[in-house]
Coordinates of C-alpha atoms (C1' of nucleotides) in Angstrom, one line a residue:
Chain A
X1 CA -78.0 145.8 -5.8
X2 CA -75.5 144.1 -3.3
X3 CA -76.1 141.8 -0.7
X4 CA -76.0 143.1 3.2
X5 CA -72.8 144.2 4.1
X6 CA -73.4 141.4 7.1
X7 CA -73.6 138.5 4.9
X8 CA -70.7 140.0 2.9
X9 CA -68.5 139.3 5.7
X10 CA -69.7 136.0 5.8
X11 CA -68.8 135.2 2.6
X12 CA -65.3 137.0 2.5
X13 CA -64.7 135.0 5.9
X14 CA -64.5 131.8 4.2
X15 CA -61.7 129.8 4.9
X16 CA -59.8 128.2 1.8
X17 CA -60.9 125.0 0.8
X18 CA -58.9 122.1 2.7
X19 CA -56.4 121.3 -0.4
X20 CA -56.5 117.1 -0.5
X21 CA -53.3 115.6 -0.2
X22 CA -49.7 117.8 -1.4
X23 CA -50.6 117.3 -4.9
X24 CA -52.6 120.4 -4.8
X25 CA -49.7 122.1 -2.9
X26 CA -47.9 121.9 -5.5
X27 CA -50.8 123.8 -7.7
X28 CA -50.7 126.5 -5.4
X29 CA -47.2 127.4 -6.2
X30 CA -49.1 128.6 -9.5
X31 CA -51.5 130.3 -7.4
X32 CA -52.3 134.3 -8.8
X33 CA -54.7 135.6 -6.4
X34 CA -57.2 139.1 -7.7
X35 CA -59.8 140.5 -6.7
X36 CA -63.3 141.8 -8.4
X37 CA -65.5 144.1 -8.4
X38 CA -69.4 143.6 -9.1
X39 CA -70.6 142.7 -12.2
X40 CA -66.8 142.5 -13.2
X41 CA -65.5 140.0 -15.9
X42 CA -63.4 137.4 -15.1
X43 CA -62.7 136.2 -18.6
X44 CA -64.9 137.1 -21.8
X45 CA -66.5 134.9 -24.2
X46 CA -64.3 134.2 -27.5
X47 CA -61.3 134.6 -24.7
X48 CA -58.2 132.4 -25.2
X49 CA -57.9 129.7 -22.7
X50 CA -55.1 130.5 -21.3
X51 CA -56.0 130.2 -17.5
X52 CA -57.9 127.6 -15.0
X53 CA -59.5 129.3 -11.9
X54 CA -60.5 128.7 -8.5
X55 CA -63.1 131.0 -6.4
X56 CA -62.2 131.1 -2.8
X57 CA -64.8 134.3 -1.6
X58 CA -67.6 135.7 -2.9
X59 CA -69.7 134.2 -6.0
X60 CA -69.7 134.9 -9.7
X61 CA -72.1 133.4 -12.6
X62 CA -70.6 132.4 -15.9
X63 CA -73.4 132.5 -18.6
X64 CA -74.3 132.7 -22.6
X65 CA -76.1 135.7 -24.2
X66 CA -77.2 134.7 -27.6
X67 CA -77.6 137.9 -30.5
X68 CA -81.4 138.6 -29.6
X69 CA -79.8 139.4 -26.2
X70 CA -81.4 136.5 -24.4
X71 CA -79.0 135.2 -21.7
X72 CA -78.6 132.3 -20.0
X73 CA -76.2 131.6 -16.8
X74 CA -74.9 128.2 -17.4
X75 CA -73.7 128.1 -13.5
X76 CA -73.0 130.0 -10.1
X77 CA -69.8 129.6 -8.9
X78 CA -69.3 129.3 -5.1
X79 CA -66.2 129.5 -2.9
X80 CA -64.5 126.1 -3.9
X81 CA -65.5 125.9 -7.0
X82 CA -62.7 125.3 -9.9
X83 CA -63.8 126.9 -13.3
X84 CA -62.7 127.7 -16.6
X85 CA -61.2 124.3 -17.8
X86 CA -60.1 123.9 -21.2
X87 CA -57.0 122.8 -23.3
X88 CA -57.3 125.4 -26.3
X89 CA -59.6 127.1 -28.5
X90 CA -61.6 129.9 -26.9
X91 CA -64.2 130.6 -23.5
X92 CA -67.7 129.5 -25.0
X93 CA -69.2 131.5 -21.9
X94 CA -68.6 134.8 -19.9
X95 CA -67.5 135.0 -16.2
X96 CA -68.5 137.9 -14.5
X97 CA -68.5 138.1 -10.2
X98 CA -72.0 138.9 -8.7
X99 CA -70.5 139.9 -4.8
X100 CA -68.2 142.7 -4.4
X101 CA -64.8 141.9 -3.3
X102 CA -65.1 138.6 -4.9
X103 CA -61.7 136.6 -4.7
X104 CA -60.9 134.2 -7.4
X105 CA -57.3 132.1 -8.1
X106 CA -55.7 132.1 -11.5
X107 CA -53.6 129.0 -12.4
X108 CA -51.4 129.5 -15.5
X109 CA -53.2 126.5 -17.8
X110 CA -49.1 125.3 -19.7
X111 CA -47.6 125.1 -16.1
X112 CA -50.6 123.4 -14.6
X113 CA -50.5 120.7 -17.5
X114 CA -46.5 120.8 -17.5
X115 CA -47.4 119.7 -13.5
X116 CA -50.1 117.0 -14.9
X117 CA -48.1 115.5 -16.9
X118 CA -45.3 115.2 -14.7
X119 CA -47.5 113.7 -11.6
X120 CA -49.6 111.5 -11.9
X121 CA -51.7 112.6 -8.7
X122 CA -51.9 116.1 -9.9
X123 CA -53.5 115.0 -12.9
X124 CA -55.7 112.4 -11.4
X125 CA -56.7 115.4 -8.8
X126 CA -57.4 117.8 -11.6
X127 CA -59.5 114.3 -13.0
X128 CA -61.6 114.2 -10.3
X129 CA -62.3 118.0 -10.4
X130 CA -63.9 118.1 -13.4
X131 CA -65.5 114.7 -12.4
X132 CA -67.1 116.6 -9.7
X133 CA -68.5 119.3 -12.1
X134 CA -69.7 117.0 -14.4
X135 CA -71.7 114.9 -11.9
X136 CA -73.4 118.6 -10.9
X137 CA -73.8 119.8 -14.4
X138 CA -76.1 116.3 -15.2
X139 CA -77.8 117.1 -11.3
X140 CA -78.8 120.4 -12.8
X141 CA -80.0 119.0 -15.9
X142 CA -82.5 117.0 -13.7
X143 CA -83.4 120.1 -12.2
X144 CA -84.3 122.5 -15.3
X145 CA -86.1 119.6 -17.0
X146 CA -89.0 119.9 -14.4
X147 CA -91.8 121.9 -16.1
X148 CA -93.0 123.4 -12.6
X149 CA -91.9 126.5 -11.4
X150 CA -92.2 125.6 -7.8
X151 CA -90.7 122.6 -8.7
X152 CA -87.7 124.4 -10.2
X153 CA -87.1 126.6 -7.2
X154 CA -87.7 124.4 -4.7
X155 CA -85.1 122.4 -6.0
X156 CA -82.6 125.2 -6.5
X157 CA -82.6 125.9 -3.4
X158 CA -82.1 122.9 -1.9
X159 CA -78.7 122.5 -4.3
X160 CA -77.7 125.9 -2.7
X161 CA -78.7 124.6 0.7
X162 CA -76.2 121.7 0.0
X163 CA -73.4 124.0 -1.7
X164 CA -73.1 126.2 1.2
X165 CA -70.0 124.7 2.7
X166 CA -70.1 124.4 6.7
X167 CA -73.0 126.9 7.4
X168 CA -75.9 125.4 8.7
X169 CA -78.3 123.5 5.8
X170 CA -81.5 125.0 7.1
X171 CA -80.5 128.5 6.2
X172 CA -79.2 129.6 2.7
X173 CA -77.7 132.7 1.6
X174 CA -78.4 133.4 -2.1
X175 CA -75.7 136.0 -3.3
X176 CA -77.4 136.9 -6.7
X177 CA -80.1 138.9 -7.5
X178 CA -83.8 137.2 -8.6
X179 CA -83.0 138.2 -12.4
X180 CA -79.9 135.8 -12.4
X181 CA -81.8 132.8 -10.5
X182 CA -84.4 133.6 -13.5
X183 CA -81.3 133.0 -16.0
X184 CA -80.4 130.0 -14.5
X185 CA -84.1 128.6 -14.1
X186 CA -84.8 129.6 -17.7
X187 CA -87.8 131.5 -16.4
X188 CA -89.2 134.8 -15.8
X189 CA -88.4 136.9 -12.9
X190 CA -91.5 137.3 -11.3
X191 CA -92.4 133.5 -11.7
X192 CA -88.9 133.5 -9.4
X193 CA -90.8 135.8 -7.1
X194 CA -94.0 134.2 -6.7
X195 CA -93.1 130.8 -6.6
X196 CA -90.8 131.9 -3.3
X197 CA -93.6 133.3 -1.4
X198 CA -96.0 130.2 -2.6
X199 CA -93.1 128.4 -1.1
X200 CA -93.6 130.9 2.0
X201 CA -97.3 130.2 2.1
X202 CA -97.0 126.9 2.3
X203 CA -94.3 126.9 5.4
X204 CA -92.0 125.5 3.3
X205 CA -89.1 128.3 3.4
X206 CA -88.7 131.7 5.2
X207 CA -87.5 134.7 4.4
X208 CA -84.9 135.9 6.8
X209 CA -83.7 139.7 4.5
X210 CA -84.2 139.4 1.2
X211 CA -81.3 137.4 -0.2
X212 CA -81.3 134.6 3.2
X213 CA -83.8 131.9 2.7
X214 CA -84.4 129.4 6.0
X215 CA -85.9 125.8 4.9
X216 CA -88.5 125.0 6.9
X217 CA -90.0 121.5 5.2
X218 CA -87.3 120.4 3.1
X219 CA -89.5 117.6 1.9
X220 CA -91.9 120.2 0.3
X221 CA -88.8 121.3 -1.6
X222 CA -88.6 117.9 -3.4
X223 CA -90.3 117.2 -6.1
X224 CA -92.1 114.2 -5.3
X225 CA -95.7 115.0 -5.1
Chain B
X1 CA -86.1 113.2 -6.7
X2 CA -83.8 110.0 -6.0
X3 CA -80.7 112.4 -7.1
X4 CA -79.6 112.7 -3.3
X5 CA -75.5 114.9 -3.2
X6 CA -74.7 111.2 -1.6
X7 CA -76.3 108.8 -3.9
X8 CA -74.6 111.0 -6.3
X9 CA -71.2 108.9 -8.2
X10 CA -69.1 110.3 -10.3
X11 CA -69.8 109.5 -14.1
X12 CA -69.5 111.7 -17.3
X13 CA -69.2 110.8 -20.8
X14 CA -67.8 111.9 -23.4
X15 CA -67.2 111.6 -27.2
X16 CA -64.5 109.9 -28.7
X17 CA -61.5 111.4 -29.3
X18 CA -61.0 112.2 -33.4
X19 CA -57.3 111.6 -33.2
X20 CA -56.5 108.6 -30.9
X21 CA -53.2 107.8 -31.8
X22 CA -51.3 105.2 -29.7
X23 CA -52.4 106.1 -26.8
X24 CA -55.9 105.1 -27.0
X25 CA -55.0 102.1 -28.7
X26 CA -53.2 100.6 -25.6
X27 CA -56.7 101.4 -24.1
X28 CA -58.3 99.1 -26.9
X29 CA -55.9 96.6 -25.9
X30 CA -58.7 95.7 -22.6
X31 CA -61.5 96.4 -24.7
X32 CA -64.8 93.5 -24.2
X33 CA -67.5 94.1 -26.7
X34 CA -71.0 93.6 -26.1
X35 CA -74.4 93.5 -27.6
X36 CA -77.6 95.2 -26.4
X37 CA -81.2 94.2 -27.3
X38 CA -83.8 97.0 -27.4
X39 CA -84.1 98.7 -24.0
X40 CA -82.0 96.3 -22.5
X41 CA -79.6 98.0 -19.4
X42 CA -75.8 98.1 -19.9
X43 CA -76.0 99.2 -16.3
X44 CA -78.3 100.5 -13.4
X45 CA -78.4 103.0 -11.2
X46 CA -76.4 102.3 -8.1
X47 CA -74.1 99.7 -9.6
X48 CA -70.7 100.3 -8.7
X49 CA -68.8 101.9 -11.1
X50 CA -66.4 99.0 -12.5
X51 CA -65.7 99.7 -15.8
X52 CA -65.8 102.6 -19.0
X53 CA -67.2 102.3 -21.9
X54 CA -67.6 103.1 -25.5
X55 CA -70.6 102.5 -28.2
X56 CA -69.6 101.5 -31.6
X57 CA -73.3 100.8 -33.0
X58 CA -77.2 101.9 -32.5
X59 CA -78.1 104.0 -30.0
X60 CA -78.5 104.8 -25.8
X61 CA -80.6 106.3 -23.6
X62 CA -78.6 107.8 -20.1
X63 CA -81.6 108.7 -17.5
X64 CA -82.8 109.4 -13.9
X65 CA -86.1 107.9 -12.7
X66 CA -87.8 109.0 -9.4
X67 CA -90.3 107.5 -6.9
X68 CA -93.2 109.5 -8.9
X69 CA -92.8 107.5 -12.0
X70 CA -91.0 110.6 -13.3
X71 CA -88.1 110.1 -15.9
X72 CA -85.3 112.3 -17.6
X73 CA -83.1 111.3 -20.4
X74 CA -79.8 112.9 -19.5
X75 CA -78.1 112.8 -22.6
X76 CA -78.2 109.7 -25.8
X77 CA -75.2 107.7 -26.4
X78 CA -74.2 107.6 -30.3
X79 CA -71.7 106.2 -32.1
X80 CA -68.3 107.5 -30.9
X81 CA -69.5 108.5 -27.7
X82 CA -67.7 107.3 -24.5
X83 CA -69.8 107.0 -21.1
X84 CA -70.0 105.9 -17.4
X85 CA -66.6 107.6 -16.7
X86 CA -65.9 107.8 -13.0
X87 CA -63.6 107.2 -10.2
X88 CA -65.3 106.1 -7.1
X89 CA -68.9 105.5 -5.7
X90 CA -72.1 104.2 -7.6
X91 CA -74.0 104.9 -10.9
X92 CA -76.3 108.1 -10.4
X93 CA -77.8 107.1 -13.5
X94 CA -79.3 104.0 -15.8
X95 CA -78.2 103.1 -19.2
X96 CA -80.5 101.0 -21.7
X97 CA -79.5 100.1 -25.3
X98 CA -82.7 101.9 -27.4
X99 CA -82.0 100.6 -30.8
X100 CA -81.9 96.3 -31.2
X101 CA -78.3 95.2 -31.7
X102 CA -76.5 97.9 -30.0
X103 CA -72.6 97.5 -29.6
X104 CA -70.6 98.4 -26.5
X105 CA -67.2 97.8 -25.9
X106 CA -66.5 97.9 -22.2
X107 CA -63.0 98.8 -20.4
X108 CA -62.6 97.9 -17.4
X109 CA -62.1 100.7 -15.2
X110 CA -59.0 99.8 -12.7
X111 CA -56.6 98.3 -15.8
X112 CA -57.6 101.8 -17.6
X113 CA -56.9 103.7 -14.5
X114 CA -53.3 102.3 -14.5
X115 CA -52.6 103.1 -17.9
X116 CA -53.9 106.6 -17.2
X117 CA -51.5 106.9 -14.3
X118 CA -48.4 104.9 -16.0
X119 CA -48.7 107.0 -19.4
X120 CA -49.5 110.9 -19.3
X121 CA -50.6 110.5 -22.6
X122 CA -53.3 108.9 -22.0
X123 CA -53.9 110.9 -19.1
X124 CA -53.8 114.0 -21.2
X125 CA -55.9 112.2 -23.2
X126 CA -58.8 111.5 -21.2
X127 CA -57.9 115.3 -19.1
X128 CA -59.2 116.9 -23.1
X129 CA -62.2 114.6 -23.8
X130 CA -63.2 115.5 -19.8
X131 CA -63.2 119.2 -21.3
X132 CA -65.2 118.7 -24.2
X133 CA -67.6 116.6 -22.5
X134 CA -67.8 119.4 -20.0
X135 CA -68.7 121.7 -22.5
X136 CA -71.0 119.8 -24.5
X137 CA -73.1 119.5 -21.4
X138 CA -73.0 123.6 -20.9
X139 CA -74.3 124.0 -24.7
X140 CA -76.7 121.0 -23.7
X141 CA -78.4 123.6 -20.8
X142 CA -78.7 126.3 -22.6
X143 CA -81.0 124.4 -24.6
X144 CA -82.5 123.2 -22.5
X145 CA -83.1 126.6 -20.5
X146 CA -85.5 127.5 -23.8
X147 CA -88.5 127.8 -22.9
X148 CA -90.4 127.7 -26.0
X149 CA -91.5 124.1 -27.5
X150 CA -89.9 124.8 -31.1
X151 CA -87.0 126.5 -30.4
X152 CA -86.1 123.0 -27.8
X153 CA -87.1 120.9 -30.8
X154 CA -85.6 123.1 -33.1
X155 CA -82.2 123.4 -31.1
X156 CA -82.5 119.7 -30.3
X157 CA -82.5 118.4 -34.1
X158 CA -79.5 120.7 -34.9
X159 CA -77.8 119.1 -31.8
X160 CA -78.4 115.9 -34.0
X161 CA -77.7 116.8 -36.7
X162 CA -74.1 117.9 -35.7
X163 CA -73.6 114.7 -34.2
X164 CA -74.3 112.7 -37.1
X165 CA -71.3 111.2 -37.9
X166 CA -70.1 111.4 -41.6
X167 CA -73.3 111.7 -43.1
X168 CA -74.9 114.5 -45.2
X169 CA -75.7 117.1 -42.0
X170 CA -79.1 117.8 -43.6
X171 CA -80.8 114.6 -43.1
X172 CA -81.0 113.5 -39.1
X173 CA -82.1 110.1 -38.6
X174 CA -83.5 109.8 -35.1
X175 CA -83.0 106.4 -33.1
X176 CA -84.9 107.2 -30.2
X177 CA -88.9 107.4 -29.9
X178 CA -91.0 110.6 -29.3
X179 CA -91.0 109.3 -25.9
X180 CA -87.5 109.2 -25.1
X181 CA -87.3 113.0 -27.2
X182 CA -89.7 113.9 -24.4
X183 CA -88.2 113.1 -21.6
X184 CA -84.7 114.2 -22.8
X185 CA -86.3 118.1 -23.9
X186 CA -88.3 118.3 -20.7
X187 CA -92.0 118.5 -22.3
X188 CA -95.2 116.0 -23.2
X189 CA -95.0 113.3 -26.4
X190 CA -97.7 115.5 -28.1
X191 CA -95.9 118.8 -27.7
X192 CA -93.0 117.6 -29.8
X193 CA -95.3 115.7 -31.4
X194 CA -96.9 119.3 -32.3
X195 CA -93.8 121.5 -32.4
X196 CA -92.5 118.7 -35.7
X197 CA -95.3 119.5 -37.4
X198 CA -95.2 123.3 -37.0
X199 CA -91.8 123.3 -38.1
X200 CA -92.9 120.9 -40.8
X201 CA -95.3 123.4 -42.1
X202 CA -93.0 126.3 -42.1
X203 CA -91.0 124.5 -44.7
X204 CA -88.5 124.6 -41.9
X205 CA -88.1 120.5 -42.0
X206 CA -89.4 117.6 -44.0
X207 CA -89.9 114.3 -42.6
X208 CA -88.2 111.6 -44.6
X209 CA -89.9 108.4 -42.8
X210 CA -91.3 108.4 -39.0
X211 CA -87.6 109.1 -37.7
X212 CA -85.8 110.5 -40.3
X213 CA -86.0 114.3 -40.9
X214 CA -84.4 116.3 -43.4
X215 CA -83.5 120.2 -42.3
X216 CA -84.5 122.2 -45.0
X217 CA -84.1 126.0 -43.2
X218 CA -81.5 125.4 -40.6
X219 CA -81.5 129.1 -40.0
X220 CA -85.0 128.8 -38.5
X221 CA -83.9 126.0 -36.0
X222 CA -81.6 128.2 -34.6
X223 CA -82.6 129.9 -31.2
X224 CA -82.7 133.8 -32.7
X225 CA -86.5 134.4 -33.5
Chain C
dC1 C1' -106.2 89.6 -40.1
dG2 C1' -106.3 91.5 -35.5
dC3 C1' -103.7 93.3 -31.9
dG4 C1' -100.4 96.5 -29.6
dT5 C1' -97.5 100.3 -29.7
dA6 C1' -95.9 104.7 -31.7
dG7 C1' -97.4 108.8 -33.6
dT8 C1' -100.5 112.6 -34.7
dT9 C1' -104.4 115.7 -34.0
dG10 C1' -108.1 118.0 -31.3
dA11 C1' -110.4 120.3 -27.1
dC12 C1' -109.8 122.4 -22.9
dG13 C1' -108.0 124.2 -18.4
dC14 C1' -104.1 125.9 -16.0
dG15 C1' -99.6 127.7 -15.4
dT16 C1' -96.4 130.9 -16.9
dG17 C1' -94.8 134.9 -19.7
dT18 C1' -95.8 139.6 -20.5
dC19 C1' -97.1 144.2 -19.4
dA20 C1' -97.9 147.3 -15.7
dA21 C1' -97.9 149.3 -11.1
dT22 C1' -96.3 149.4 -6.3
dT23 C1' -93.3 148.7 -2.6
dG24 C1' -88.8 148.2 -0.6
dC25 C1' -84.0 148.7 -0.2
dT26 C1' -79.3 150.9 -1.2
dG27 C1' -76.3 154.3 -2.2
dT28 C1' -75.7 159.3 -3.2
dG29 C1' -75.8 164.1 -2.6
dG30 C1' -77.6 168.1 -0.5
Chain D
dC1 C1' -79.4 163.4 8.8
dC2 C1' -82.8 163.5 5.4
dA3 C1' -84.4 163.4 0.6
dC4 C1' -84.0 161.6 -3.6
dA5 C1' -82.7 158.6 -7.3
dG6 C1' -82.3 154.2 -9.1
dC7 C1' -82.7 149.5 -9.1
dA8 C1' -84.4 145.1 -6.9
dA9 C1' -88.3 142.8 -5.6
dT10 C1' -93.0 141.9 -5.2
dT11 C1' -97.8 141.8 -6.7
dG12 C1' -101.7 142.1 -10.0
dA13 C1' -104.2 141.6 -14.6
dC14 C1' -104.5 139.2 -18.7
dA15 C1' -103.4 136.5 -22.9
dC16 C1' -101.5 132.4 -24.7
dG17 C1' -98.6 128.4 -24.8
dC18 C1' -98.2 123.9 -23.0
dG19 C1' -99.9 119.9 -20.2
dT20 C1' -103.6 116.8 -19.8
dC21 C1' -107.2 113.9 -21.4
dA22 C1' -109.1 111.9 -25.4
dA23 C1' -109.8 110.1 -30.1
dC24 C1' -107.9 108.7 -34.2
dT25 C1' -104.4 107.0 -37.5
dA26 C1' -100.2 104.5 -39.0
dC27 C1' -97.1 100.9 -38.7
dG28 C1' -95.2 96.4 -37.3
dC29 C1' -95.6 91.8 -35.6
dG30 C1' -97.8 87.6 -34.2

DNA sequence: CGCGTAGTTGACGCGTGTCAATTGCTGTGG
DNA sequence: CCACAGCAATTGACACGCGTCAACTACGCG
């Protein structure tokens, strides 16, 4: 169910994201650090907002389940990652970690806009954050439009390839399970399954453990026919 | 496709703000309208991002071409709606007027930076529409994540319908062709095409002209089968 | 009136979802 | 330490929905 306990300690080894400029110091004074265990929620849909998090270890997927329990995960959330913006009303989506010992950052959502409004480089900071997961949200879009399976994979794991901060690009550690990539695909688990080892027939990938993928033709990933 | 992490800008959109007060109208104070002929571009992909803007009248398409003649709509500009937000880099997308007469009123993005920075308010401002567009997007993938034909044309004309300003919510008129439906759902012309007309003869819909479609059983639109 | 594009409908093959069985891995308890 | 339980992951068989190719209709414009 979990991930090897070696690439655990990879993932809880990450260092904290550089912060850019003091601005973000000043966030940090905010800072509420907790841990979570797998499968745990972070906040529940129909939540207040009443908080703006940061993951700094592990991984967790926020997602939609709809009444005839159909679920979609909306997004993974790597070490980096801010989540959970909103000014009021209540979470549309559930956040739940996927990796044991995940480590997440809770920032108080009045002080953080009490230190918006007060700074203007806070608040153009917190600007360019969402910037940045607006600019992957439309990416992704790109992605899931593609009618072909193989098409779909391949180019999910390229955007993994390029999420995974510092470690080398031609080897990616995927820290959910198959069912949530199918979530997140908006396809069926074993079309997950057989388009990876199509992609391992055709040299394009390699399986090194079941949850470490090494691209081997990262062309063939692409969907350009 | 052409969506390289570099090539990648930083753009969003979002829909106007309901209550502008005066902040926004010290925004309107740089406004430079425009018209658009049909399928003309407001701008292309890899322009440098130089200014915001708003549409007042008709109708946008925002998309992504690749090298294999391959294109997706990312999302269609309406009335109201705000677009090519972004701080820094190029356009990772196109924009073309779909609808003859289109009006745009463009801000230019340095002056409206200022303002941001000078007035909070505006900051705040622009912080909440971020959000919103943020979410929009989210409820925008799960959608898209459907993978039956109706329930993406079913999901898509209630997305329309909701978005119709002011008028009566059961009649959508839709400015863009089957075409441009297409490539926004992810699927071929004659599958929507086909998925209308099933809808059609479950009493479900009515069509009302070529583009204009009544919702006669919103219930069956929605995604619960 | 004829042309061009948008839209609809039909026939057919393939890809994907579904159901089912097997293997592999992880954690637990004897 | 081993055996077992339980789930993740893979693989196979089969039906069906969707993409593709094609023909036809509807509408607008010169």
């Amino acid at each position: 169910m979990d991930i090897t306990p070696s690439a655990v300690g990879r993932e809880l080894d990450f260092p904290a994201v550089a912060s850019p400029g003091s601005a973000l110091s000043a966030l940090e004074s905010l800072a509420v650090p907790a841990r979570y265990k797998n499968g745990e929620a972070v906040y529940r849909c129909n939540d207040p907002v009443d908080s703006w998090y940061r993951i700094v270890a592990g991984a967790a997927r926020k997602f939609a389940s709809t009444a005839d329990g159909y679920r979609h995960i909306v997004d993974f959330l790597l070490p980096g990652d801010m989540f959970g913006f909103g000014t009021q009303g209540v979470r549309p989506f559930c956040v739940e970690a996927i990796v044991p010992g995940t480590l997440i950052i809770r920032y108080p959502r009045r002080d953080a806009e009490q230190l918006a409004d007060a700074d203007p480089q806070i608040a153009r900071t917190i600007r360019e954050a969402t910037f940045d997961s607006i600019a992957r949200l439309q990416r992704r879009m790109v992605i899931l439009s593609r009618t072909r399976a193989i098409e779909r994979v391949g180019a999910f794991l390229l955007e993994m390839a390029d999420r995974g901060h510092g470690a080398p690009s031609h080897t990616v550690s995927l820290p959910m399970s198959r069912y949530d990539i199918a979530d997140y695909l908006g396809m069926a688990v074993e079309t997950v399954s057989r388009a990876l080892t199509q992609l391992r027939t055709r040299r394009a990938i390699a399986l090194r453990g079941v949850r470490r993928v090494q691209i081997c033709d990262r062309p063939a990933l692409a969907p350009a026919p």
